[in-house]
Coordinates of C-alpha atoms in Angstrom, one line a residue:
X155 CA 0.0 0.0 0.0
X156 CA 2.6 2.6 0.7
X157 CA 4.7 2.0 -2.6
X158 CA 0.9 2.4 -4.6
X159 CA 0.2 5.5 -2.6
X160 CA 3.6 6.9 -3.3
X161 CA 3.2 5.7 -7.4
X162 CA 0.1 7.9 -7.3
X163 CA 1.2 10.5 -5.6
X164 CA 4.0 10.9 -8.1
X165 CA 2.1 10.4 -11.9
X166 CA -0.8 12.2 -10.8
X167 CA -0.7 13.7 -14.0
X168 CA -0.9 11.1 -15.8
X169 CA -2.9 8.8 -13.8
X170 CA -5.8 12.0 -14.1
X171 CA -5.6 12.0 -17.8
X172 CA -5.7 8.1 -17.8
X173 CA -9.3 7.5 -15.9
X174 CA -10.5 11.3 -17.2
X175 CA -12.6 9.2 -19.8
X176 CA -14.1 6.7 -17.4
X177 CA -14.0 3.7 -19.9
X178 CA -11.2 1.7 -18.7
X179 CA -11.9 -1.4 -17.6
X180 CA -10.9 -1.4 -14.3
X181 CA -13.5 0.9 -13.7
X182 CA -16.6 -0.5 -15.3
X183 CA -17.5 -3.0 -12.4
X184 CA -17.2 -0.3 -9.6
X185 CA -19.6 3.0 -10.7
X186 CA -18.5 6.2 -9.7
X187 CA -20.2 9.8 -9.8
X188 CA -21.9 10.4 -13.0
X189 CA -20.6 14.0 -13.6
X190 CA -20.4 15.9 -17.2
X191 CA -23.5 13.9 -18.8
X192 CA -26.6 16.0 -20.5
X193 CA -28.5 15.9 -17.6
X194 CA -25.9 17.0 -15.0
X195 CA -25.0 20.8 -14.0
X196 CA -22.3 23.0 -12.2
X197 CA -24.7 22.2 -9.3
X198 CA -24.2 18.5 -9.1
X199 CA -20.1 19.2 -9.9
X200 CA -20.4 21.3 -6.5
X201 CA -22.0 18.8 -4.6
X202 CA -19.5 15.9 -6.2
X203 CA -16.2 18.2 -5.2
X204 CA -17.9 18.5 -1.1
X205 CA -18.6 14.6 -0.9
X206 CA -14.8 14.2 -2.0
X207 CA -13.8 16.6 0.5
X208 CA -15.6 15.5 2.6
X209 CA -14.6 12.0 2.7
X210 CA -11.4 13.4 2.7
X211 CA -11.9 15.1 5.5
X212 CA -13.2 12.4 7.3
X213 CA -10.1 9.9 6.7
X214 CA -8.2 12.5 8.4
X215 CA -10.6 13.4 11.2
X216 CA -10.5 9.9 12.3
X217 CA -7.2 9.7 12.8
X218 CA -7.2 12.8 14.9
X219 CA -10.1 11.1 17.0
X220 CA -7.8 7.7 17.7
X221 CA -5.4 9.8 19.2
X222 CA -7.8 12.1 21.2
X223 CA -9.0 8.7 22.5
X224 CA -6.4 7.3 23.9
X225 CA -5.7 10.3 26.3
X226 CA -8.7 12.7 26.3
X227 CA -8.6 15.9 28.3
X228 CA -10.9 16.6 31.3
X229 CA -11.7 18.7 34.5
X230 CA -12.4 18.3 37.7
X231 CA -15.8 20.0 38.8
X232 CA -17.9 20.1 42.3
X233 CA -21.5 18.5 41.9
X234 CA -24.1 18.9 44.5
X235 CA -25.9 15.9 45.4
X236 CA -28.2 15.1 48.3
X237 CA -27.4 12.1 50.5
X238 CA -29.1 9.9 52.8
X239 CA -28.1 8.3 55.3
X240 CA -24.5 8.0 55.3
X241 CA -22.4 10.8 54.4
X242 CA -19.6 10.2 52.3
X243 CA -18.5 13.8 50.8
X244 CA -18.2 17.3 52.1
X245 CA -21.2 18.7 53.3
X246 CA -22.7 22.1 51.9
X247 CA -22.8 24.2 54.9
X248 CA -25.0 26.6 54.0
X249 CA -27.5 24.5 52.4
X250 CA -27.2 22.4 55.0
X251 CA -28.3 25.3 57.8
X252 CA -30.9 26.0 55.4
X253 CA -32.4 22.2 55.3
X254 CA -32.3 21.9 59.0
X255 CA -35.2 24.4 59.3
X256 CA -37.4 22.5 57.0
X257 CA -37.7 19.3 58.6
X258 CA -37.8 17.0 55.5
X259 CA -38.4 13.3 55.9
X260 CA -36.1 11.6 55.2
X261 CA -33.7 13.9 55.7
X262 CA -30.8 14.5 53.5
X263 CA -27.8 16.1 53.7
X264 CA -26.6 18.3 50.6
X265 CA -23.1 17.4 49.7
X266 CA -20.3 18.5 47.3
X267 CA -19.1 16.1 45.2
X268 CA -15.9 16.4 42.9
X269 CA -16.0 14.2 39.4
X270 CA -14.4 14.3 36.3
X271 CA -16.2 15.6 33.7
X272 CA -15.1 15.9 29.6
X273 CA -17.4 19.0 28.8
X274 CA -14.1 21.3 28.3
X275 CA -14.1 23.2 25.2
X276 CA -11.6 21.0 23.4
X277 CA -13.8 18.4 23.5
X278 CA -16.3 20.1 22.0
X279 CA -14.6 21.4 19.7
X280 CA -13.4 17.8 18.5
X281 CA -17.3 17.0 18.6
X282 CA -18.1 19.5 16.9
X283 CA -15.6 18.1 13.8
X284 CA -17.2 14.8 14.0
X285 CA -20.7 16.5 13.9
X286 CA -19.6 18.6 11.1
X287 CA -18.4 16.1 9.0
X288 CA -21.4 14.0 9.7
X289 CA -23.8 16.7 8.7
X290 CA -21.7 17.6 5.5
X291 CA -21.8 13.8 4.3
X292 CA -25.9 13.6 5.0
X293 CA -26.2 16.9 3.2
X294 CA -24.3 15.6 0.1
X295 CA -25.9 12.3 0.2
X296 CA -29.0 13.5 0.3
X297 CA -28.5 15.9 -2.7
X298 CA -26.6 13.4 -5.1
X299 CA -27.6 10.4 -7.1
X300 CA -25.1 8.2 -6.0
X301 CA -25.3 4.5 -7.9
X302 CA -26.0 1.9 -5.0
X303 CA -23.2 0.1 -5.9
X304 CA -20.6 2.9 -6.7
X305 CA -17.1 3.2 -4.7
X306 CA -18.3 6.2 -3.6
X307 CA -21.8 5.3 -1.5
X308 CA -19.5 2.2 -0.2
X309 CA -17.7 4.7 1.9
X310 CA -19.8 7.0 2.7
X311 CA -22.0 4.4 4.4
X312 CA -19.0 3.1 5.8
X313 CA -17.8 6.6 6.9
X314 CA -21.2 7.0 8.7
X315 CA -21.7 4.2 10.1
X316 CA -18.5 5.0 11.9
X317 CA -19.0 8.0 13.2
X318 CA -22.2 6.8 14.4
X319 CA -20.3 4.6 16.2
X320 CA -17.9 7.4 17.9
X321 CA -20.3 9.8 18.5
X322 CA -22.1 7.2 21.4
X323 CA -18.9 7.1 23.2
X324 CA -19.8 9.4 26.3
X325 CA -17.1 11.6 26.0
X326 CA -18.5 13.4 22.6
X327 CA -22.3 12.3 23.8
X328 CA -21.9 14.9 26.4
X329 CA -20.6 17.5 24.6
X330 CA -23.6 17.3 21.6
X331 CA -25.8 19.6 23.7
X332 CA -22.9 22.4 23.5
X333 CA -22.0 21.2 20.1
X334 CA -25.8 22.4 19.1
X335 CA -25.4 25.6 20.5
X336 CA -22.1 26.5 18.5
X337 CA -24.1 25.5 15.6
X338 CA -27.1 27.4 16.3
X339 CA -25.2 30.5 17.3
X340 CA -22.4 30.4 14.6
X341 CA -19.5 30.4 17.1
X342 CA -16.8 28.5 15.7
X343 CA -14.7 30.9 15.6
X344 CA -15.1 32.2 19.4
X345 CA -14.5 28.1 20.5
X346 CA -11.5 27.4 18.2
X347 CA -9.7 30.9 20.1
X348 CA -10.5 29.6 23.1
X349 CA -9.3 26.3 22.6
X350 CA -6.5 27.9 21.2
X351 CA -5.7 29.8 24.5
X352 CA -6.1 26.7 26.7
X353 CA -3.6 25.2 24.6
X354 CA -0.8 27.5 24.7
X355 CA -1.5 28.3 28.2
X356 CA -0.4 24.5 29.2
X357 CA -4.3 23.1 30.5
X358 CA -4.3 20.6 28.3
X359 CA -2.7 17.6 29.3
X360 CA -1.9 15.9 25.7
X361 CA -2.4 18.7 23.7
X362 CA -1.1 17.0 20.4
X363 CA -4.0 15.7 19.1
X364 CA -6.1 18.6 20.3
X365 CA -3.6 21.3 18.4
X366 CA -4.5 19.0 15.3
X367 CA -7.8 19.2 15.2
X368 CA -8.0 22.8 15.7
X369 CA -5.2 23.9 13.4
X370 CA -7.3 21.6 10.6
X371 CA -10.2 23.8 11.7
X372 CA -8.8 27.2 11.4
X373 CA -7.4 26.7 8.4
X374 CA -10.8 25.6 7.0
X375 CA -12.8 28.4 8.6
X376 CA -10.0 30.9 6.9
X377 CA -10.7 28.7 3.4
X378 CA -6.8 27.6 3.4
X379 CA -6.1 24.1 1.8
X380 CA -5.8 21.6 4.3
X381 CA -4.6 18.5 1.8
X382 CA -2.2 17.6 -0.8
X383 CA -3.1 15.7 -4.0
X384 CA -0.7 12.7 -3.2
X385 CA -3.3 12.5 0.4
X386 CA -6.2 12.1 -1.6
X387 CA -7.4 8.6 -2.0
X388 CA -9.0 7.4 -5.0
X389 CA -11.9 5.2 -4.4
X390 CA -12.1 3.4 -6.9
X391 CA -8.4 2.1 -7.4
X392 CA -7.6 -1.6 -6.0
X393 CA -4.6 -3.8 -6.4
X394 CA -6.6 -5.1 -9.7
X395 CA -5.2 -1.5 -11.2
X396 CA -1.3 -2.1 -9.8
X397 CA 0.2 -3.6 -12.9
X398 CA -1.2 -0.9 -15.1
X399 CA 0.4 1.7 -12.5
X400 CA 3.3 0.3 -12.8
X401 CA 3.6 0.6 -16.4
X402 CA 2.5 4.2 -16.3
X403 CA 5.0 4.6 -13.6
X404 CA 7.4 3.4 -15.5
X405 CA 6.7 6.0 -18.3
X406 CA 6.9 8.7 -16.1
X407 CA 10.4 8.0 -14.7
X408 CA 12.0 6.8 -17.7
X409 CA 10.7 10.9 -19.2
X410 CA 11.8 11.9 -16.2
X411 CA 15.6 10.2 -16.6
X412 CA 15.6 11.5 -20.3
X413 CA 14.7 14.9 -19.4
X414 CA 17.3 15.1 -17.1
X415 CA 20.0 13.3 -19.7
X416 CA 19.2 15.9 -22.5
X417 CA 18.7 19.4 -20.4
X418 CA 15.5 19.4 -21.7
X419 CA 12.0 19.8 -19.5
X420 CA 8.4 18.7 -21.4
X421 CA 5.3 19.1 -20.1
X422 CA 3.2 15.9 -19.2
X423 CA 1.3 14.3 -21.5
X424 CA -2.7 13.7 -22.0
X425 CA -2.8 10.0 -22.3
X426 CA -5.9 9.4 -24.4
X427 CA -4.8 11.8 -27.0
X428 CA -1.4 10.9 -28.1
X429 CA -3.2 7.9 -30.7
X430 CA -0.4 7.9 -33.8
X431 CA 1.3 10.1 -31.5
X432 CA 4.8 10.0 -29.0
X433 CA 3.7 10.7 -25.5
X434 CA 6.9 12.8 -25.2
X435 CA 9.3 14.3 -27.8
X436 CA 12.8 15.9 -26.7
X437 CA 14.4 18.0 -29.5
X438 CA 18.3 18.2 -29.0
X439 CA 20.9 19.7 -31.0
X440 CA 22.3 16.1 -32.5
X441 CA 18.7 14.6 -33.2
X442 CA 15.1 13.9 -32.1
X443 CA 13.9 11.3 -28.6
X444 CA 10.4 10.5 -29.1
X445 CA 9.0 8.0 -26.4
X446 CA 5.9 5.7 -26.9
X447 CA 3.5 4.5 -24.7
X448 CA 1.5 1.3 -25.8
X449 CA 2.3 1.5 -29.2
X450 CA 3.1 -1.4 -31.6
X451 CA 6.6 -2.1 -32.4
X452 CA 4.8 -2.0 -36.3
X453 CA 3.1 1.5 -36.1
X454 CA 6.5 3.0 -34.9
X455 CA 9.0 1.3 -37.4
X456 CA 7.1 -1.1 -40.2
X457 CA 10.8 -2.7 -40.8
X458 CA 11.2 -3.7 -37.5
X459 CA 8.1 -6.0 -37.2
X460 CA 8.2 -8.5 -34.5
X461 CA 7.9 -12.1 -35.6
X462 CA 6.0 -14.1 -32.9
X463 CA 4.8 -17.3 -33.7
X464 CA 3.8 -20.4 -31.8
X465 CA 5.5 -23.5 -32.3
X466 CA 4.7 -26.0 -34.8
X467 CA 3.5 -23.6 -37.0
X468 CA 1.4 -21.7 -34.9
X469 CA -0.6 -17.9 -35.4
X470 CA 1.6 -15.0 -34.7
X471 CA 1.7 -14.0 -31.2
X472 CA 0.3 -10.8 -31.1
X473 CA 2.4 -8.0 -28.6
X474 CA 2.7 -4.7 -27.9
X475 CA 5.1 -2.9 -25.6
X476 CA 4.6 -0.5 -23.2
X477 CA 7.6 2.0 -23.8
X478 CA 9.2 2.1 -27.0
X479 CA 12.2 4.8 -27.4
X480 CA 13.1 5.9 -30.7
X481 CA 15.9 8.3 -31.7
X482 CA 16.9 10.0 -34.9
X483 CA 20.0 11.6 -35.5
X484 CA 20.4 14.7 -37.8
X485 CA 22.2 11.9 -40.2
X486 CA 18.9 10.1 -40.3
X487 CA 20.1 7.2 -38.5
X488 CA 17.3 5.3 -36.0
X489 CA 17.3 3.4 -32.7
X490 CA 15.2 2.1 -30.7
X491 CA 14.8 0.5 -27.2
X492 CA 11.9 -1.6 -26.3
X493 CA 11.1 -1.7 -22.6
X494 CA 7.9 -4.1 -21.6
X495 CA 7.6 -3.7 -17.9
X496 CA 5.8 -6.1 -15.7
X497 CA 4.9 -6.3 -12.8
X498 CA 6.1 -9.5 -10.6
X499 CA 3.9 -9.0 -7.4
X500 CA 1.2 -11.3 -8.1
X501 CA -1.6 -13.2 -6.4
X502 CA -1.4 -15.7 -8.9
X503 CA 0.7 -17.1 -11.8
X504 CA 0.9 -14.1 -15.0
X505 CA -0.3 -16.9 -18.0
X506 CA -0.8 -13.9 -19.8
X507 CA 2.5 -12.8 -20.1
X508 CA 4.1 -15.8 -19.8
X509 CA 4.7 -16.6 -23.5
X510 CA 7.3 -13.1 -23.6

């Protein structure tokens, strides 16, 4: 998973050009978003972009959450409470003179009682995240037609379902009351400063997670990014899509080594419109690069054929490689290099390379 998430993260380009037409077949078992057909608008577009953010946003925001977990911050507070019989905690003396008067049967003695409590404004300002997220995912479910067995209504019921789950743990069930009112009242802003303030004046015991959450905050309120491409993780891509990012991995590194051979930077290439066409083209003082992506060997040099056949007077084998370099000098002389990468991480045996 981390060498796939670092392949994307580096041929985003590409990879975005790629899938832009939808048709692959990777993707035809796993429906996404229907965006850009007659019957959609800028409006549905909108509402696509906030359910990617949003799960986005909650990927990240349940990381924060495992780590508020494992230490959360509290407060010690005095609760009355009226006791009879035995007393066990310190008596309220001035209620107590009061009660004496009265007479009541039974008679009970008012008390102070010190407990711990988890209403402190970072927690309810980490509530108020997981109620936000919550609300934004409803709001965007609720106003897209998302197909019931897409990649993207997979998570979000999963997403949900999770939260659901988080926002029952006591901790963040006590602060949804205060939560409320911050939404009612509009008051983010006042609870993130002073959250803020308790964290840089040292009442927060574990204040990393905390300063997370609210840093993620701010910068949202103040409409700052708050994630990089290469963190963004596409739904619909499985290990059934690795060999193909391999390849186009490959393509991007071996552009990447020639540019840096020649002195010479070019500009990424839109994969489903270089038909007939190199993907990159380097033009140097001694002679023309041009490098080919999933092009026969026939379509780039008709005298250079391959001639695959099966034994005992078999069919041709029919192959095409993934990169083919070709280079022209001034003189008119050509070269070429034929690179087929494949990619050896299997689940089970490649029979349908194995012939090559």
């Amino acid at each position: 998973p981390a060498a796939r998430n670092a392949a994307i993260a580096s041929t985003l380009p590409l990879l975005g050009t790629y899938f832009s037409s939808g048709a692959q077949i990777q993707l035809s078992a796993r429906e996404s978003v229907a965006i850009g057909s007659d019957d959609s608008s800028d409006d549905d577009l909108a509402v696509a972009l906030r359910l990617r953010v949003g799960l986005a946003g909650a990927k990240r925001l349940r990381e924060y959450l495992r780590h508020v977990l494992r230490r959360p911050n509290f407060r010690y507070r005095l609760v009355p409470l009226d006791v009879v019989g035995v007393v066990t905690g310190q008596i309220d003396a001035e209620k107590y003179v009061r009660r004496i008067a009265t007479r009541e049967v039974p008679f009970s003695y008012p008390t102070l009682t010190i407990e711990r409590g988890a209403l402190t404004p970072e927690n309810v300002l980490t509530t108020y995240a997981l109620t936000w997220i919550e609300r934004e995912l409803r709001f965007v479910t609720s106003h897209l037609a998302l197909p019931a067995k897409g990649a993207e209504r997979r998570e979000v019921n999963e997403v949900l379902s999770d939260l659901r789950r988080i926002q029952a743990v006591p901790m963040f069930a006590i602060c949804a009351p205060a939560v409320r009112e911050v939404f009612r009242r509009r008051s983010e802003g006042s609870l993130i400063a002073s959250v803020e303030r308790r964290l840089s004046g040292g009442h927060v015991a574990d204040p990393r997670a905390y300063r997370e959450v609210t840093a993620w905050l701010r910068r949202c309120l103040e409409r700052m990014p708050v994630a990089e491409p290469g963190e963004i993780e596409w739904d619909f891509y499985d290990d059934r899509f690795d060999t193909k990012l391999f390849e186009i991995w490959c393509l991007s590194k071996l552009a990447d080594a020639i540019s840096s051979a020649v002195g010479l930077e070019v500009s990424p290439p839109n994969l489903l419109r270089i038909a007939g066409k190199p993907a990159y083209r380097w033009a140097t003082a001694v002679g023309v690069l041009e490098l080919f992506f999933q092009r026969s060997l026939s379509t780039v040099d008709p005298d250079r054929a391959p001639q695959w056949r099966r034994p005992e007077g078999g069919g041709a084998l029919h192959g095409v490689p993934d990169l083919v370099v070709r280079g022209k000098t001034l003189g008119d002389v050509q070269t070429l290099a034929i690179i087929d990468p494949k990619l050896r991480q299997r689940s089970s045996v490649p029979t349908e390379e194995l012939y090559k």
